mmCIF file with all atom_site columns, C-alpha atoms in Angstrom:
data_model
loop_
_atom_site.group_PDB
_atom_site.id
_atom_site.type_symbol
_atom_site.label_atom_id
_atom_site.label_alt_id
_atom_site.label_comp_id
_atom_site.label_asym_id
_atom_site.label_entity_id
_atom_site.label_seq_id
_atom_site.pdbx_PDB_ins_code
_atom_site.Cartn_x
_atom_site.Cartn_y
_atom_site.Cartn_z
_atom_site.occupancy
_atom_site.B_iso_or_equiv
_atom_site.pdbx_formal_charge
_atom_site.auth_seq_id
_atom_site.auth_comp_id
_atom_site.auth_asym_id
_atom_site.auth_atom_id
_atom_site.pdbx_PDB_model_num
ATOM 1   C CA . MET A 1 1   ? -22.843 -27.974 -3.449  1.00 0.00 ? 461 MET A CA 1
ATOM 2   C CA . SER A 1 2   ? -24.492 -25.346 -1.335  1.00 0.00 ? 462 SER A CA 1
ATOM 3   C CA . GLU A 1 3   ? -28.149 -24.658 -1.685  1.00 0.00 ? 463 GLU A CA 1
ATOM 4   C CA . THR A 1 4   ? -28.198 -20.972 -2.471  1.00 0.00 ? 464 THR A CA 1
ATOM 5   C CA . PRO A 1 5   ? -31.306 -19.324 -3.828  1.00 0.00 ? 465 PRO A CA 1
ATOM 6   C CA . ASN A 1 6   ? -31.104 -18.555 -7.519  1.00 0.00 ? 466 ASN A CA 1
ATOM 7   C CA . THR A 1 7   ? -32.599 -15.680 -9.452  1.00 0.00 ? 467 THR A CA 1
ATOM 8   C CA . PRO A 1 8   ? -33.110 -15.490 -13.187 1.00 0.00 ? 468 PRO A CA 1
ATOM 9   C CA . ILE A 1 9   ? -30.845 -13.197 -15.165 1.00 0.00 ? 469 ILE A CA 1
ATOM 10  C CA . ALA A 1 10  ? -32.642 -10.156 -16.599 1.00 0.00 ? 470 ALA A CA 1
ATOM 11  C CA . ASP A 1 11  ? -32.276 -11.385 -20.185 1.00 0.00 ? 471 ASP A CA 1
ATOM 12  C CA . GLY A 1 12  ? -34.059 -14.669 -19.382 1.00 0.00 ? 472 GLY A CA 1
ATOM 13  C CA . GLY A 1 13  ? -30.926 -16.811 -19.383 1.00 0.00 ? 473 GLY A CA 1
ATOM 14  C CA . ASN A 1 14  ? -29.750 -19.364 -16.842 1.00 0.00 ? 474 ASN A CA 1
ATOM 15  C CA . LEU A 1 15  ? -30.163 -18.917 -13.131 1.00 0.00 ? 475 LEU A CA 1
ATOM 16  C CA . ARG A 1 16  ? -27.259 -17.550 -11.150 1.00 0.00 ? 476 ARG A CA 1
ATOM 17  C CA . PRO A 1 17  ? -26.631 -17.516 -7.401  1.00 0.00 ? 477 PRO A CA 1
ATOM 18  C CA . THR A 1 18  ? -27.530 -14.356 -5.543  1.00 0.00 ? 478 THR A CA 1
ATOM 19  C CA . GLY A 1 19  ? -24.867 -14.756 -2.876  1.00 0.00 ? 479 GLY A CA 1
ATOM 20  C CA . LYS A 1 20  ? -24.713 -15.927 0.711   1.00 0.00 ? 480 LYS A CA 1
ATOM 21  C CA . ARG A 1 21  ? -27.666 -15.072 2.873   1.00 0.00 ? 481 ARG A CA 1
ATOM 22  C CA . GLN A 1 22  ? -28.814 -16.023 6.328   1.00 0.00 ? 482 GLN A CA 1
ATOM 23  C CA . ARG A 1 23  ? -31.680 -18.483 6.073   1.00 0.00 ? 483 ARG A CA 1
ATOM 24  C CA . ALA A 1 24  ? -34.426 -18.679 8.634   1.00 0.00 ? 484 ALA A CA 1
ATOM 25  C CA . GLY A 1 25  ? -34.008 -21.568 11.048  1.00 0.00 ? 485 GLY A CA 1
ATOM 26  C CA . GLU A 1 26  ? -30.300 -22.154 10.357  1.00 0.00 ? 486 GLU A CA 1
ATOM 27  C CA . ALA A 1 27  ? -27.532 -21.456 12.819  1.00 0.00 ? 487 ALA A CA 1
ATOM 28  C CA . THR A 1 28  ? -24.837 -18.967 11.977  1.00 0.00 ? 488 THR A CA 1
ATOM 29  C CA . THR A 1 29  ? -21.162 -19.843 11.971  1.00 0.00 ? 489 THR A CA 1
ATOM 30  C CA . ALA A 1 30  ? -20.249 -16.635 13.778  1.00 0.00 ? 490 ALA A CA 1
ATOM 31  C CA . ARG A 1 31  ? -19.933 -16.676 17.535  1.00 0.00 ? 491 ARG A CA 1
ATOM 32  C CA . ALA A 1 32  ? -22.018 -14.388 19.661  1.00 0.00 ? 492 ALA A CA 1
ATOM 33  C CA . THR A 1 33  ? -20.099 -11.396 20.906  1.00 0.00 ? 493 THR A CA 1
ATOM 34  C CA . SER A 1 34  ? -19.325 -11.358 24.560  1.00 0.00 ? 494 SER A CA 1
ATOM 35  C CA . ALA A 1 35  ? -20.933 -8.612  26.571  1.00 0.00 ? 495 ALA A CA 1
ATOM 36  C CA . GLN A 1 36  ? -17.985 -8.640  28.954  1.00 0.00 ? 496 GLN A CA 1
ATOM 37  C CA . LYS A 1 37  ? -15.334 -5.998  28.570  1.00 0.00 ? 497 LYS A CA 1
ATOM 38  C CA . ALA A 1 38  ? -11.863 -7.206  27.658  1.00 0.00 ? 498 ALA A CA 1
ATOM 39  C CA . PRO A 1 39  ? -9.292  -6.780  30.424  1.00 0.00 ? 499 PRO A CA 1
ATOM 40  C CA . GLU A 1 40  ? -7.242  -3.621  30.134  1.00 0.00 ? 500 GLU A CA 1
ATOM 41  C CA . VAL A 1 41  ? -3.639  -4.001  29.116  1.00 0.00 ? 501 VAL A CA 1
ATOM 42  C CA . VAL A 1 42  ? -1.367  -2.484  31.719  1.00 0.00 ? 502 VAL A CA 1
ATOM 43  C CA . GLU A 1 43  ? 1.713   -0.941  30.183  1.00 0.00 ? 503 GLU A CA 1
ATOM 44  C CA . THR A 1 44  ? 4.847   -1.234  32.243  1.00 0.00 ? 504 THR A CA 1
ATOM 45  C CA . ARG A 1 45  ? 7.758   1.096   31.753  1.00 0.00 ? 505 ARG A CA 1
ATOM 46  C CA . ARG A 1 46  ? 10.676  -0.552  30.055  1.00 0.00 ? 506 ARG A CA 1
ATOM 47  C CA . ASN A 1 47  ? 14.273  0.411   30.187  1.00 0.00 ? 507 ASN A CA 1
ATOM 48  C CA . PRO A 1 48  ? 14.755  2.798   27.226  1.00 0.00 ? 508 PRO A CA 1
ATOM 49  C CA . PHE A 1 49  ? 18.093  1.195   26.389  1.00 0.00 ? 509 PHE A CA 1
ATOM 50  C CA . SER A 1 50  ? 16.419  -2.206  26.241  1.00 0.00 ? 510 SER A CA 1
ATOM 51  C CA . ALA A 1 51  ? 13.821  -0.794  23.847  1.00 0.00 ? 511 ALA A CA 1
ATOM 52  C CA . ILE A 1 52  ? 16.583  0.636   21.643  1.00 0.00 ? 512 ILE A CA 1
ATOM 53  C CA . VAL A 1 53  ? 18.404  -2.704  21.576  1.00 0.00 ? 513 VAL A CA 1
ATOM 54  C CA . ASP A 1 54  ? 15.149  -4.507  20.684  1.00 0.00 ? 514 ASP A CA 1
ATOM 55  C CA . PHE A 1 55  ? 14.519  -2.001  17.914  1.00 0.00 ? 515 PHE A CA 1
ATOM 56  C CA . LEU A 1 56  ? 18.007  -2.462  16.474  1.00 0.00 ? 516 LEU A CA 1
ATOM 57  C CA . ARG A 1 57  ? 17.629  -6.251  16.593  1.00 0.00 ? 517 ARG A CA 1
ATOM 58  C CA . GLY A 1 58  ? 14.381  -5.898  14.665  1.00 0.00 ? 518 GLY A CA 1
ATOM 59  C CA . VAL A 1 59  ? 16.071  -3.639  12.112  1.00 0.00 ? 519 VAL A CA 1
ATOM 60  C CA . VAL A 1 60  ? 18.886  -6.149  11.574  1.00 0.00 ? 520 VAL A CA 1
ATOM 61  C CA . SER A 1 61  ? 16.335  -8.944  11.260  1.00 0.00 ? 521 SER A CA 1
ATOM 62  C CA . GLU A 1 62  ? 14.307  -7.048  8.650   1.00 0.00 ? 522 GLU A CA 1
ATOM 63  C CA . MET A 1 63  ? 17.412  -5.979  6.712   1.00 0.00 ? 523 MET A CA 1
ATOM 64  C CA . GLY A 1 64  ? 18.296  -9.642  6.374   1.00 0.00 ? 524 GLY A CA 1
ATOM 65  C CA . LYS A 1 65  ? 14.995  -10.201 4.539   1.00 0.00 ? 525 LYS A CA 1
ATOM 66  C CA . VAL A 1 66  ? 15.729  -7.528  1.935   1.00 0.00 ? 526 VAL A CA 1
ATOM 67  C CA . ILE A 1 67  ? 16.528  -8.693  -1.583  1.00 0.00 ? 527 ILE A CA 1
ATOM 68  C CA . TRP A 1 68  ? 19.440  -6.444  -2.489  1.00 0.00 ? 528 TRP A CA 1
ATOM 69  C CA . PRO A 1 69  ? 20.050  -5.462  -6.129  1.00 0.00 ? 529 PRO A CA 1
ATOM 70  C CA . THR A 1 70  ? 23.088  -6.833  -7.919  1.00 0.00 ? 530 THR A CA 1
ATOM 71  C CA . GLY A 1 71  ? 25.947  -4.573  -8.966  1.00 0.00 ? 531 GLY A CA 1
ATOM 72  C CA . ARG A 1 72  ? 24.740  -4.550  -12.563 1.00 0.00 ? 532 ARG A CA 1
ATOM 73  C CA . GLU A 1 73  ? 21.219  -3.568  -11.486 1.00 0.00 ? 533 GLU A CA 1
ATOM 74  C CA . MET A 1 74  ? 22.640  -0.750  -9.356  1.00 0.00 ? 534 MET A CA 1
ATOM 75  C CA . VAL A 1 75  ? 24.609  0.589   -12.325 1.00 0.00 ? 535 VAL A CA 1
ATOM 76  C CA . ASN A 1 76  ? 21.479  0.450   -14.502 1.00 0.00 ? 536 ASN A CA 1
ATOM 77  C CA . TYR A 1 77  ? 19.336  2.182   -11.875 1.00 0.00 ? 537 TYR A CA 1
ATOM 78  C CA . THR A 1 78  ? 21.987  4.849   -11.325 1.00 0.00 ? 538 THR A CA 1
ATOM 79  C CA . ILE A 1 79  ? 22.213  5.568   -15.057 1.00 0.00 ? 539 ILE A CA 1
ATOM 80  C CA . ILE A 1 80  ? 18.422  5.799   -15.314 1.00 0.00 ? 540 ILE A CA 1
ATOM 81  C CA . VAL A 1 81  ? 18.239  8.219   -12.378 1.00 0.00 ? 541 VAL A CA 1
ATOM 82  C CA . LEU A 1 82  ? 21.029  10.404  -13.770 1.00 0.00 ? 542 LEU A CA 1
ATOM 83  C CA . LEU A 1 83  ? 19.402  10.522  -17.226 1.00 0.00 ? 543 LEU A CA 1
ATOM 84  C CA . PHE A 1 84  ? 16.087  11.467  -15.647 1.00 0.00 ? 544 PHE A CA 1
ATOM 85  C CA . LEU A 1 85  ? 17.877  14.165  -13.627 1.00 0.00 ? 545 LEU A CA 1
ATOM 86  C CA . VAL A 1 86  ? 19.488  15.605  -16.771 1.00 0.00 ? 546 VAL A CA 1
ATOM 87  C CA . PHE A 1 87  ? 16.145  15.530  -18.613 1.00 0.00 ? 547 PHE A CA 1
ATOM 88  C CA . THR A 1 88  ? 14.281  17.211  -15.749 1.00 0.00 ? 548 THR A CA 1
ATOM 89  C CA . THR A 1 89  ? 16.986  19.858  -15.335 1.00 0.00 ? 549 THR A CA 1
ATOM 90  C CA . ALA A 1 90  ? 16.907  20.605  -19.066 1.00 0.00 ? 550 ALA A CA 1
ATOM 91  C CA . LEU A 1 91  ? 13.111  20.802  -19.020 1.00 0.00 ? 551 LEU A CA 1
ATOM 92  C CA . VAL A 1 92  ? 13.004  23.222  -16.081 1.00 0.00 ? 552 VAL A CA 1
ATOM 93  C CA . GLY A 1 93  ? 15.878  25.257  -17.546 1.00 0.00 ? 553 GLY A CA 1
ATOM 94  C CA . GLY A 1 94  ? 14.104  25.412  -20.907 1.00 0.00 ? 554 GLY A CA 1
ATOM 95  C CA . VAL A 1 95  ? 10.842  26.570  -19.373 1.00 0.00 ? 555 VAL A CA 1
ATOM 96  C CA . ASP A 1 96  ? 12.767  29.167  -17.354 1.00 0.00 ? 556 ASP A CA 1
ATOM 97  C CA . TRP A 1 97  ? 14.637  30.412  -20.420 1.00 0.00 ? 557 TRP A CA 1
ATOM 98  C CA . VAL A 1 98  ? 11.480  30.611  -22.569 1.00 0.00 ? 558 VAL A CA 1
ATOM 99  C CA . SER A 1 99  ? 9.493   32.419  -19.870 1.00 0.00 ? 559 SER A CA 1
ATOM 100 C CA . ASN A 1 100 ? 12.405  34.819  -19.252 1.00 0.00 ? 560 ASN A CA 1
ATOM 101 C CA . PHE A 1 101 ? 12.696  35.496  -22.988 1.00 0.00 ? 561 PHE A CA 1
ATOM 102 C CA . ALA A 1 102 ? 8.936   36.092  -23.292 1.00 0.00 ? 562 ALA A CA 1
ATOM 103 C CA . LEU A 1 103 ? 8.829   38.421  -20.295 1.00 0.00 ? 563 LEU A CA 1
ATOM 104 C CA . GLN A 1 104 ? 11.827  40.392  -21.600 1.00 0.00 ? 564 GLN A CA 1
ATOM 105 C CA . LYS A 1 105 ? 10.032  40.893  -24.931 1.00 0.00 ? 565 LYS A CA 1
ATOM 106 C CA . ILE A 1 106 ? 6.807   41.937  -23.220 1.00 0.00 ? 566 ILE A CA 1
ATOM 107 C CA . PHE A 1 107 ? 8.269   44.463  -20.767 1.00 0.00 ? 567 PHE A CA 1
ATOM 108 C CA . HIS A 1 108 ? 11.062  46.002  -22.879 1.00 0.00 ? 568 HIS A CA 1
#
């Protein structure tokens, strides 16, 4: 077990650790940061067609990782989307009709 300093809980209960702290006289596990500047990365111009081919290869590779929905899931998702579309259309149409009706009563 690590030897972390403990502090009493405010209600007088058991001691609990206060967390990791740097202790005097102990070495840190972190390395000292180098004062030297990192070498600059020189960008070379690539053939644009080569970049396009690399991009398309990456797309094909990533598409292979996709977990595609089954036919039944697609039907379920499509039905859910269409029902939501009908509900939203009815809601907007209802608000439009009510506001139109109210404005007609007010101004006529």
